[in-house]
């Protein structure tokens, strides 16, 4: 939520004639933010108010933190949070490291078949996880890491690496060739060029790729659901769904509290890097 | 300080040390790679010969051949300019010298060493790129220090070299700025500073001035030339601008379609072009070319333009009726009213110092430059006579110059 607040604040300084912009923007905002609002009020409503047929469903009369208390102390929610964080951070960094090397090699080393390789990497991203999870489950089982966090840490890169590679290839392409040639003449090796020239210039691209990768692994559901069964190894999206829905009983308050807290780290991350993120998606390297 | 005489002398002395790859402070060189000469050693104490020689160099991309066997020799300390229209292969050639492009066949020598398989960083060259290629995330100081740091030079040595180069180039106060905070001319200087701190054997320039505006270009032209006069480092400079070539070069290499058309001193090319291409490329406005025909008469041989004018030739071996091209520089016409080629005036452009007259002779557009201030009306007729002894004859088919004896020398 804070991401949207920060990002939109620049509108306040715009001249009045632009006020016409606010109407469509407001519609947009309502559509985007309503789920958040719904999560917030649902998580604060006591059960009686939640299930009442009368009264205003868009407001909360007697807010309570009972659902949060239940979530934090009666379930393994903190543990799920920690798992999700670990899995997301590690798989993001693994994927970034691999993608930087792959993207640089495909884009700049002019090897035979690098274009084909680039397209193959993209095609790999298009294979739906709902097909891939079956062979991946078999592999993780044989590796003996089924039902551990490692199962997720090694499988998430299968969709993160193609994605990040593709994104970084585009970014590397925008860095002028001459810089590398100049560095080559200046006496730098390929590795030094990558570390001292390309990576510092690609920071916005790395940040966007990193944020995307982190978000994708944070929200990942299918692999987490199929590869993990022990409660203490679950991630937030899976844990909330599997442990807070008992048969046909939905613990709506706790569910929404879990979803709300689960979406906060990503929101904070976006807010923190929003400028780099935009630059990474739109900008080339300016000399 | 920079303008005072001691300051200038110090800078010059430092540069003498710089190009020998020594620290300028007077302390003994820790890397010890080069034998030291006295600070006054001057030109005699150069560290090594650094000529550049290309022998039958070819370049092919798959089936397409872009450089067809080029031989170029650049002597030690010479400022050579590769000039030609875009796509003639001059930049490719430079990049091959730098090691950024592979050579399909032939040999490239820097000094006495064949460098065909030597990677760019080991060729002891520095290159200035057209778009400067400054590292955007590094300050001016870091840009200039980058290669020295990679070479593992001691910190004080780097500091000294960069500061001295900055002083010479007038960049002293910009060392902490970033490239984006500099003007075009300053960026150009940083790019040159980055090259000179390394004191390489050879400087390579790839159209370094084409991104600057016209005034700055003229100024930087002079600066680069001055710098070369001070450093005397062998330089290879690529440009498409023949004025740059004429004003800067010790030697011009004119290239066209992947071949060397001619190479020589600027005025040599101007006075004695080997073929139509060089004649038309060197000189501004360009040389005029008129179709002519060879005629043998009992009295001798002459070149006939249209039906009107016969120019006597001597020592020409071609058969009667051969098609010729007559070349006349714009300044080598005499404007008269009696004899001469009839020319229809198309336009007149006075520039103050002289007047350019555009006209049509025998259906061919011709430019004439006259020192006098003419007031011709467009559409009027004038008579043009080429100055005797100032015409060039070319074989119309092959474009090669036909040697004719100069009547001036009898």
XYZ file of C-alpha atoms in Angstrom:
697
model
C 0.000 0.000 0.000
C 2.760 2.356 0.824
C 4.105 1.674 -2.644
C 1.071 3.194 -4.252
C 1.016 6.107 -1.822
C 4.629 7.058 -2.489
C 4.388 6.484 -6.185
C 1.333 8.659 -6.627
C 2.427 11.573 -4.463
C 4.030 13.326 -7.444
C 0.556 14.039 -8.766
C 0.017 16.588 -6.010
C 2.529 18.938 -7.533
C 0.975 18.852 -10.965
C -0.883 21.927 -12.192
C -4.599 22.149 -11.731
C -5.475 21.650 -15.374
C -4.306 18.089 -14.988
C -7.014 17.522 -12.387
C -9.024 15.799 -15.077
C -6.489 13.024 -14.711
C -7.689 12.367 -11.192
C -11.050 10.916 -12.175
C -9.710 7.985 -14.177
C -6.905 7.618 -11.674
C -9.354 7.416 -8.814
C -11.292 4.658 -10.564
C -8.063 2.855 -11.184
C -6.969 3.242 -7.585
C -10.261 1.984 -6.191
C -10.128 -1.103 -8.341
C -6.514 -1.736 -7.351
C -6.759 -0.945 -3.679
C -10.162 -2.392 -2.884
C -8.776 -5.920 -2.292
C -6.310 -4.429 0.191
C -9.080 -2.523 1.888
C -11.201 -5.665 2.038
C -8.288 -7.582 3.545
C -7.735 -4.904 6.177
C -11.321 -4.588 7.367
C -11.945 -8.322 7.255
C -8.848 -9.010 9.321
C -9.978 -6.454 11.920
C -13.616 -7.592 12.202
C -14.617 -9.779 15.110
C -16.193 -13.072 14.018
C -19.717 -11.959 15.018
C -19.504 -8.893 12.802
C -17.946 -10.944 9.984
C -20.811 -13.385 9.836
C -23.621 -10.910 10.542
C -26.073 -10.614 7.666
C -26.999 -7.035 8.467
C -24.847 -3.970 8.970
C -22.455 -2.222 6.628
C -20.054 -4.801 5.148
C -17.577 -2.058 4.124
C -16.946 -0.834 7.607
C -15.826 -2.295 10.871
C -17.627 -1.275 14.066
C -15.561 -2.930 16.797
C -12.100 -3.635 15.434
C -10.116 -6.442 17.054
C -6.636 -7.922 16.702
C -7.868 -11.374 17.671
C -7.260 -12.807 14.206
C -3.690 -11.579 14.207
C -3.162 -13.054 17.633
C -4.557 -16.383 16.491
C -2.368 -16.283 13.376
C 0.832 -15.464 15.189
C 0.438 -17.645 18.227
C -1.904 -20.514 17.321
C -0.504 -21.338 13.907
C 3.011 -21.704 12.455
C 2.575 -18.438 10.589
C 5.885 -16.848 11.734
C 7.614 -19.997 10.624
C 5.917 -19.865 7.209
C 6.985 -16.274 6.877
C 10.576 -17.177 7.665
C 10.454 -20.082 5.184
C 9.046 -17.874 2.444
C 11.672 -15.240 3.092
C 14.502 -17.754 3.031
C 13.299 -19.506 -0.090
C 12.604 -16.256 -1.924
C 15.860 -14.549 -1.061
C 18.075 -17.527 -1.791
C 16.379 -18.507 -5.033
C 16.350 -14.868 -6.163
C 20.073 -14.465 -5.644
C 20.859 -17.831 -7.201
C 18.772 -16.934 -10.223
C 20.274 -13.464 -10.552
C 23.804 -14.785 -10.456
C 23.071 -17.413 -13.077
C 21.079 -14.989 -15.221
C 23.772 -12.311 -15.242
C 26.292 -14.794 -16.575
C 23.845 -16.292 -19.055
C 22.527 -12.973 -20.324
C 25.995 -11.493 -20.722
C 27.267 -14.528 -22.550
C 24.283 -14.684 -24.890
C 24.269 -10.975 -25.544
C 27.950 -10.133 -25.823
C 30.227 -13.078 -26.370
C 29.049 -13.508 -29.975
C 29.294 -17.246 -29.731
C 27.785 -19.534 -32.315
C 24.088 -20.072 -31.747
C 23.734 -17.423 -29.064
C 20.536 -16.094 -30.601
C 18.980 -19.527 -30.726
C 20.014 -20.067 -27.141
C 18.347 -16.804 -26.187
C 15.102 -17.889 -27.794
C 15.317 -21.315 -26.156
C 15.700 -19.671 -22.771
C 12.548 -17.724 -23.432
C 10.686 -20.832 -24.586
C 11.714 -22.547 -21.366
C 9.894 -19.787 -19.515
C 6.732 -20.486 -21.478
C 6.398 -24.107 -20.318
C 3.601 -23.963 -17.734
C 4.502 -24.957 -14.154
C 1.344 -27.071 -14.015
C 3.069 -29.490 -16.426
C 6.552 -29.113 -15.024
C 5.717 -29.847 -11.421
C 5.255 -33.565 -12.037
C 8.778 -34.296 -13.326
C 10.205 -31.772 -10.881
C 8.509 -33.559 -8.009
C 10.088 -36.815 -9.131
C 13.504 -35.162 -9.322
C 13.293 -33.532 -5.914
C 12.141 -36.845 -4.471
C 15.146 -38.660 -5.926
C 17.447 -35.937 -4.668
C 16.063 -36.581 -1.212
C 14.996 -33.012 -0.684
C 11.266 -33.558 -1.070
C 9.292 -31.786 1.658
C 12.199 -29.504 2.557
C 12.842 -25.865 1.750
C 15.611 -26.970 -0.610
C 12.984 -28.461 -2.894
C 11.687 -24.938 -3.481
C 15.090 -23.268 -3.504
C 16.242 -25.432 -6.401
C 12.983 -25.527 -8.339
C 12.102 -21.834 -8.277
C 15.152 -20.939 -10.392
C 13.710 -23.104 -13.171
C 11.265 -20.337 -13.947
C 13.225 -17.434 -12.433
C 16.404 -17.911 -14.475
C 14.738 -17.797 -17.903
C 12.754 -14.778 -16.834
C 15.693 -12.846 -15.379
C 17.968 -13.833 -18.250
C 15.507 -12.510 -20.754
C 15.057 -9.272 -18.858
C 18.786 -8.748 -18.351
C 19.578 -9.531 -21.978
C 17.457 -6.578 -22.961
C 19.171 -4.410 -20.419
C 22.704 -5.438 -21.363
C 21.841 -4.742 -24.988
C 21.257 -1.098 -24.079
C 24.807 -0.696 -22.741
C 26.986 0.687 -25.545
C 29.381 -1.776 -27.076
C 32.152 0.788 -27.167
C 32.370 0.860 -23.378
C 33.387 -2.769 -23.384
C 35.756 -2.340 -26.296
C 37.320 0.600 -24.545
C 37.718 -1.433 -21.377
C 39.168 -4.263 -23.429
C 41.826 -1.904 -24.773
C 42.320 -0.449 -21.296
C 43.417 -3.898 -20.258
C 40.358 -5.391 -18.607
C 39.536 -9.070 -18.857
C 36.017 -10.257 -19.669
C 35.388 -10.874 -16.017
C 36.655 -7.413 -15.041
C 34.480 -5.863 -17.741
C 31.456 -7.674 -16.349
C 32.182 -6.723 -12.756
C 33.530 -3.191 -13.189
C 31.639 -1.885 -16.203
C 28.538 -3.907 -16.981
C 27.192 -4.690 -13.527
C 27.460 -1.141 -12.127
C 25.676 0.139 -15.209
C 23.074 -2.610 -15.044
C 22.060 -1.928 -11.437
C 18.551 -0.710 -12.379
C 18.105 -3.804 -14.531
C 19.372 -6.036 -11.736
C 16.981 -4.414 -9.300
C 13.982 -4.925 -11.564
C 14.956 -8.515 -12.229
C 15.544 -9.042 -8.529
C 12.209 -7.562 -7.506
C 10.380 -9.587 -10.113
C 12.132 -12.774 -9.104
C 11.493 -12.101 -5.434
C 7.799 -11.409 -6.033
C 7.372 -14.484 -8.195
C 8.947 -16.758 -5.629
C 7.172 -15.035 -2.740
C 3.794 -15.643 -4.326
C 4.565 -19.037 -5.831
C 1.861 -21.516 -4.954
C 1.863 -24.674 -7.067
C 5.354 -26.003 -6.351
C 5.093 -25.016 -2.715
C 1.789 -26.851 -2.431
C 2.962 -30.033 -4.122
C 6.528 -30.357 -2.827
C 5.860 -29.464 0.817
C 3.576 -31.239 3.218
C 5.072 -30.704 6.688
C 3.509 -27.664 8.318
C 6.843 -26.260 9.499
C 8.216 -26.210 5.968
C 5.274 -24.456 4.312
C 5.416 -21.039 2.757
C 2.898 -18.278 3.464
C 0.632 -18.708 0.415
C 0.329 -22.457 0.980
C 0.262 -22.350 4.758
C -2.537 -19.808 4.892
C -4.741 -21.763 2.495
C -4.094 -25.230 3.848
C -4.134 -24.559 7.555
C -6.752 -21.845 7.851
C -9.374 -23.584 5.781
C -10.643 -26.571 7.676
C -12.997 -28.525 5.490
C -15.700 -26.051 4.625
C -14.855 -23.746 7.513
C -13.059 -20.631 6.378
C -11.304 -18.645 9.091
C -11.823 -15.477 7.107
C -10.349 -13.117 9.637
C -7.132 -15.039 10.072
C -6.951 -15.763 6.355
C -7.125 -12.092 5.521
C -4.694 -11.171 8.272
C -2.273 -13.733 6.850
C -2.684 -12.451 3.333
C -2.218 -8.869 4.482
C 0.958 -9.552 6.421
C 2.206 -11.751 3.611
C 1.873 -9.014 1.054
C 3.618 -6.376 3.149
C 7.265 -7.351 2.493
C 6.743 -7.238 -1.275
C 4.994 -3.882 -1.004
C 7.836 -2.492 1.079
C 10.353 -3.811 -1.414
C 8.572 -2.167 -4.312
C 8.290 1.109 -2.429
C 11.973 1.089 -1.662
C 13.166 0.455 -5.181
C 10.369 1.994 -7.198
C 12.564 4.520 -8.991
C 15.247 2.043 -9.966
C 12.524 -0.323 -10.934
C 10.966 2.116 -13.366
C 14.385 3.030 -14.755
C 15.151 -0.628 -15.225
C 12.017 -1.221 -17.225
C 12.246 1.868 -19.397
C 15.732 3.289 -19.386
C 18.824 2.665 -21.371
C 22.248 3.639 -20.082
C 22.754 7.344 -20.440
C 26.221 8.565 -21.031
C 49.979 28.222 -12.687
C 48.990 26.572 -15.920
C 49.654 29.668 -17.953
C 52.925 30.616 -16.330
C 56.133 29.680 -18.079
C 57.486 27.418 -15.312
C 54.144 25.674 -15.218
C 54.191 25.039 -18.931
C 57.741 23.764 -18.785
C 56.896 21.463 -15.921
C 53.923 20.094 -17.819
C 56.040 19.495 -20.884
C 58.729 17.786 -18.888
C 56.138 15.627 -17.188
C 54.774 14.606 -20.536
C 58.215 13.590 -21.722
C 58.376 11.340 -18.675
C 54.822 10.206 -19.081
C 55.293 8.867 -22.538
C 58.311 6.939 -21.434
C 56.091 5.227 -18.900
C 57.893 6.674 -15.887
C 56.577 8.487 -12.877
C 57.169 12.162 -13.322
C 58.164 12.908 -9.767
C 61.804 12.070 -10.276
C 61.707 9.040 -8.022
C 63.083 5.840 -9.412
C 60.627 3.789 -11.390
C 59.486 0.868 -9.316
C 58.221 -1.179 -12.226
C 61.607 -0.737 -13.868
C 60.424 -1.882 -17.266
C 62.121 0.826 -19.273
C 65.676 2.046 -19.140
C 65.778 5.603 -17.944
C 67.289 8.404 -19.872
C 67.911 11.868 -18.515
C 64.901 14.152 -18.312
C 66.422 16.222 -21.087
C 66.719 13.166 -23.270
C 64.099 14.587 -25.575
C 63.226 12.760 -28.732
C 66.365 10.733 -28.841
C 65.327 8.910 -25.682
C 62.118 7.383 -27.021
C 61.432 4.067 -25.429
C 60.936 1.988 -28.548
C 60.090 2.248 -32.171
C 56.360 2.170 -32.595
C 55.637 2.104 -36.254
C 52.428 0.528 -37.465
C 52.554 -1.614 -40.526
C 49.757 -3.391 -42.346
C 50.730 -6.025 -44.880
C 48.132 -7.349 -47.299
C 45.464 -7.137 -44.637
C 42.106 -8.583 -45.637
C 38.800 -8.836 -43.868
C 35.889 -11.034 -44.766
C 32.538 -11.432 -43.132
C 31.451 -14.817 -44.441
C 31.456 -14.463 -48.203
C 31.554 -10.667 -48.148
C 34.967 -9.140 -48.437
C 35.250 -5.655 -46.932
C 39.004 -5.056 -46.913
C 40.851 -6.268 -49.969
C 44.522 -6.516 -49.200
C 45.612 -3.238 -47.665
C 49.231 -2.184 -47.281
C 49.813 0.802 -45.047
C 52.939 1.875 -43.246
C 52.873 4.464 -40.488
C 56.279 5.563 -39.349
C 57.256 6.042 -35.739
C 55.897 9.328 -34.425
C 53.838 9.963 -37.509
C 50.269 11.241 -37.489
C 48.502 9.205 -40.145
C 44.922 9.869 -41.159
C 42.752 7.229 -42.779
C 40.160 9.053 -44.797
C 37.400 7.931 -47.103
C 33.644 7.946 -47.595
C 31.521 6.038 -45.092
C 31.645 2.311 -45.609
C 35.106 2.350 -47.164
C 36.530 0.168 -44.416
C 38.608 2.762 -42.610
C 37.016 2.157 -39.211
C 37.243 -1.590 -39.687
C 40.919 -1.182 -40.445
C 41.434 0.860 -37.297
C 39.561 -1.703 -35.224
C 41.774 -4.382 -36.700
C 44.851 -2.449 -35.594
C 43.262 -2.170 -32.148
C 42.526 -5.870 -32.069
C 38.780 -5.443 -31.806
C 38.252 -7.147 -35.162
C 39.978 -10.254 -36.340
C 42.081 -10.218 -39.478
C 41.072 -12.688 -42.165
C 44.541 -12.697 -43.656
C 47.661 -10.577 -43.775
C 49.807 -9.183 -41.003
C 49.636 -6.218 -38.658
C 52.827 -5.079 -37.000
C 53.153 -2.618 -34.145
C 56.813 -1.859 -33.693
C 58.567 -5.028 -34.800
C 55.928 -7.315 -33.399
C 53.272 -9.103 -35.408
C 50.134 -8.532 -33.362
C 47.603 -10.583 -35.341
C 46.916 -12.832 -32.385
C 47.730 -10.372 -29.599
C 44.657 -9.292 -27.582
C 43.898 -5.558 -27.512
C 45.145 -5.034 -23.977
C 48.588 -6.346 -24.838
C 49.066 -4.234 -27.941
C 50.095 -1.143 -25.976
C 47.634 1.089 -27.769
C 45.003 3.559 -26.656
C 41.878 4.342 -28.583
C 39.576 7.354 -28.622
C 36.078 6.448 -29.743
C 33.602 8.484 -31.708
C 31.104 8.610 -28.847
C 34.010 8.896 -26.361
C 32.959 5.677 -24.567
C 33.485 7.254 -21.158
C 32.391 5.009 -18.317
C 29.221 6.790 -17.160
C 29.399 5.493 -13.595
C 32.923 6.723 -12.982
C 34.212 10.207 -12.294
C 36.629 11.851 -14.693
C 39.483 10.834 -12.426
C 38.345 7.218 -12.292
C 37.826 7.146 -16.020
C 41.382 8.246 -16.569
C 42.772 6.019 -13.840
C 40.918 2.881 -14.925
C 43.590 1.421 -17.166
C 46.373 2.300 -14.731
C 44.524 0.607 -11.893
C 44.009 -2.494 -13.984
C 47.712 -2.481 -14.682
C 48.308 -2.440 -10.952
C 50.195 0.834 -10.857
C 50.952 2.297 -7.434
C 48.398 4.755 -6.153
C 50.717 7.790 -6.095
C 51.824 7.066 -9.635
C 48.204 6.968 -10.824
C 47.386 10.162 -8.973
C 50.331 11.955 -10.520
C 49.781 10.791 -14.063
C 46.082 11.581 -14.051
C 46.605 15.010 -12.549
C 49.277 15.845 -15.054
C 47.216 14.694 -17.995
C 44.289 16.675 -16.612
C 46.427 19.769 -16.341
C 47.671 19.454 -19.889
C 44.113 19.046 -21.135
C 42.674 21.753 -18.884
C 40.531 19.276 -16.967
C 42.002 19.982 -13.533
C 38.796 21.245 -11.970
C 36.581 18.548 -13.448
C 38.316 15.496 -12.038
C 35.531 14.721 -9.575
C 32.710 15.277 -12.050
C 30.879 12.590 -13.935
C 30.804 12.383 -17.736
C 27.141 13.420 -17.886
C 28.065 16.704 -16.173
C 30.524 17.659 -18.906
C 30.104 19.354 -22.254
C 30.918 17.604 -25.499
C 34.357 19.158 -25.782
C 35.226 18.292 -22.193
C 34.149 14.695 -22.697
C 36.333 14.586 -25.754
C 39.249 15.798 -23.659
C 38.581 13.182 -21.002
C 38.623 10.523 -23.685
C 41.983 11.832 -24.831
C 43.238 12.081 -21.263
C 42.306 8.472 -20.747
C 44.469 7.633 -23.725
C 47.506 9.718 -22.805
C 47.834 8.684 -19.144
C 48.794 5.255 -20.355
C 51.612 6.586 -22.520
C 50.921 3.957 -25.155
C 52.999 3.208 -28.220
C 50.170 4.112 -30.560
C 47.085 6.320 -30.367
C 44.083 5.298 -32.379
C 41.340 7.829 -33.052
C 38.019 6.715 -34.489
C 36.292 9.841 -35.858
C 36.716 11.544 -32.485
C 35.419 14.923 -33.585
C 32.298 14.031 -35.490
C 30.007 14.424 -32.475
C 31.143 18.008 -31.836
C 29.727 21.171 -33.305
C 31.621 22.886 -36.093
C 33.457 25.463 -33.996
C 34.532 23.031 -31.333
C 35.688 20.648 -34.005
C 38.115 23.184 -35.420
C 39.384 23.960 -31.929
C 39.829 20.311 -30.953
C 41.543 19.670 -34.274
C 44.220 22.124 -33.285
C 44.433 20.716 -29.771
C 44.911 17.147 -30.944
C 47.508 18.335 -33.405
C 49.355 20.271 -30.685
C 49.209 17.312 -28.362
C 50.739 15.133 -31.015
C 53.442 17.644 -31.637
C 54.293 17.497 -27.952
C 53.997 13.772 -27.377
C 55.142 12.572 -30.789
C 53.281 9.337 -30.279
C 52.502 7.414 -33.429
C 48.848 8.100 -34.201
C 46.312 6.637 -36.564
C 43.275 8.830 -37.010
C 40.128 7.873 -38.883
C 37.832 10.487 -40.369
C 35.496 10.969 -43.288
C 36.261 14.672 -43.325
C 38.999 15.477 -45.823
C 39.578 18.903 -44.255
C 40.426 17.200 -40.967
C 42.722 14.910 -42.896
C 44.421 17.766 -44.752
C 44.944 19.914 -41.683
C 46.054 17.254 -39.209
C 47.930 14.581 -41.074
C 51.601 13.991 -41.674
C 50.384 11.320 -44.022
C 46.966 10.718 -45.494
C 45.756 7.310 -46.543
C 42.767 7.658 -48.849
C 40.544 4.602 -48.801
C 37.639 3.578 -50.975
C 35.654 0.334 -51.075
C 38.129 -1.518 -48.893
C 41.192 -0.488 -50.847
C 43.887 2.119 -50.394
C 43.577 4.537 -53.294
C 46.649 6.546 -52.439
C 48.783 7.463 -49.485
C 51.126 10.363 -49.019
C 51.613 13.796 -47.523
C 48.508 16.027 -47.687
C 49.781 18.401 -50.352
C 51.269 15.535 -52.304
C 47.784 14.054 -52.617
C 46.368 17.443 -53.450
C 48.915 18.195 -56.121
C 49.462 14.745 -57.529
C 46.329 12.640 -57.094
C 46.786 9.140 -58.442
C 43.249 8.741 -59.726
C 39.846 10.353 -60.137
C 38.712 9.222 -56.698
C 41.539 10.848 -54.787
C 41.373 13.947 -56.977
C 37.671 14.298 -56.247
C 37.926 13.456 -52.555
C 40.798 15.685 -51.527
C 40.109 19.398 -51.815
C 37.066 21.481 -51.048
C 35.128 22.382 -53.105
C 35.917 19.225 -55.027
C 37.789 19.098 -58.284
C 35.688 19.500 -61.426
C 35.660 16.669 -63.910
C 34.886 17.286 -67.569
C 34.553 14.615 -70.244
C 37.186 14.959 -72.954
C 38.543 13.064 -75.914
C 42.074 12.508 -77.059
C 42.931 13.763 -80.544
C 46.085 13.168 -82.444
C 46.956 15.862 -84.957
C 50.071 16.288 -87.073
C 51.211 18.886 -84.551
C 50.880 16.616 -81.541
C 48.315 15.331 -79.104
C 45.537 17.300 -77.502
C 42.574 16.751 -75.224
C 39.382 18.111 -76.670
C 36.479 19.216 -74.509
C 33.180 19.246 -76.286
C 33.977 20.735 -79.659
C 35.420 23.869 -78.304
C 38.719 23.647 -76.595
C 41.863 21.731 -77.278
C 44.502 21.385 -74.572
C 47.877 20.345 -75.900
C 49.293 17.217 -74.275
C 52.735 15.858 -74.278
C 53.993 12.386 -73.666
C 50.619 10.690 -73.856
C 50.622 7.170 -75.237
C 46.882 6.585 -75.596
C 45.371 5.983 -79.042
C 43.435 8.584 -80.941
C 39.851 9.024 -79.755
C 40.392 7.658 -76.229
C 37.863 8.876 -73.696
C 39.456 11.042 -71.024
C 38.388 12.862 -67.909
C 39.821 16.298 -67.452
C 40.160 17.461 -63.862
C 40.393 21.113 -62.950
C 40.345 22.469 -59.406
C 37.822 25.272 -58.842
C 40.555 27.809 -58.245
C 42.351 26.919 -61.486
C 39.979 28.560 -63.925
C 40.465 31.905 -65.583
C 37.236 33.735 -66.237
C 37.227 35.674 -69.477
C 34.905 36.708 -72.217
C 36.721 35.780 -75.398
C 38.167 32.307 -75.734
C 37.512 29.389 -73.427
C 34.738 27.008 -72.588
C 31.256 28.478 -72.701
C 29.700 28.150 -69.265
C 26.201 28.965 -68.126
C 26.071 30.557 -64.690
C 23.701 28.779 -62.303
C 24.466 30.687 -59.137
C 26.986 32.867 -57.367
C 27.971 32.626 -53.693
C 30.200 35.352 -52.360
C 31.960 34.335 -49.143
C 33.798 37.599 -48.694
C 37.311 36.422 -49.313
C 36.353 34.858 -52.608
C 33.403 34.070 -54.814
C 32.103 30.660 -55.725
C 30.458 30.448 -59.095
C 28.362 27.431 -59.966
C 27.938 26.886 -63.669
C 27.344 24.269 -66.325
C 29.923 23.399 -68.954
C 29.012 20.939 -71.726
C 26.181 19.685 -69.490
C 28.482 19.065 -66.525
C 28.176 21.103 -63.316
C 31.347 23.030 -62.575
C 32.379 25.043 -59.534
C 34.715 27.973 -59.947
C 36.375 29.936 -57.179
C 37.548 33.398 -57.999
C 39.390 35.895 -55.860
C 37.566 38.691 -57.568
C 34.055 39.800 -56.722
C 31.974 38.938 -59.731
C 28.354 39.916 -60.166
C 27.117 37.372 -62.641
C 23.402 36.880 -63.077
C 22.131 33.314 -63.050
C 21.523 32.276 -66.639
C 24.301 34.452 -68.055
C 27.164 33.030 -70.094
C 30.846 33.277 -69.199
C 33.980 31.757 -70.636
C 36.271 29.558 -68.584
C 39.831 28.654 -69.398
C 41.727 26.117 -67.265
C 45.073 27.459 -66.105
C 47.804 25.917 -68.231
C 49.751 23.298 -66.344
C 47.088 22.990 -63.647
C 44.913 20.373 -65.259
C 44.807 16.671 -64.562
C 44.008 13.993 -67.088
C 42.469 10.692 -66.149
C 41.601 7.613 -68.113
C 37.824 7.800 -68.358
C 37.443 4.031 -68.082
C 39.744 3.136 -65.181
C 39.978 6.534 -63.538
C 43.763 6.334 -63.313
C 45.811 9.475 -63.763
C 47.467 9.800 -67.152
C 50.905 11.211 -66.693
C 51.393 14.242 -68.845
C 54.388 16.408 -68.976
C 53.880 19.702 -67.280
C 54.371 22.453 -69.861
C 55.595 24.748 -67.094
C 58.675 22.635 -66.752
C 59.081 22.682 -70.524
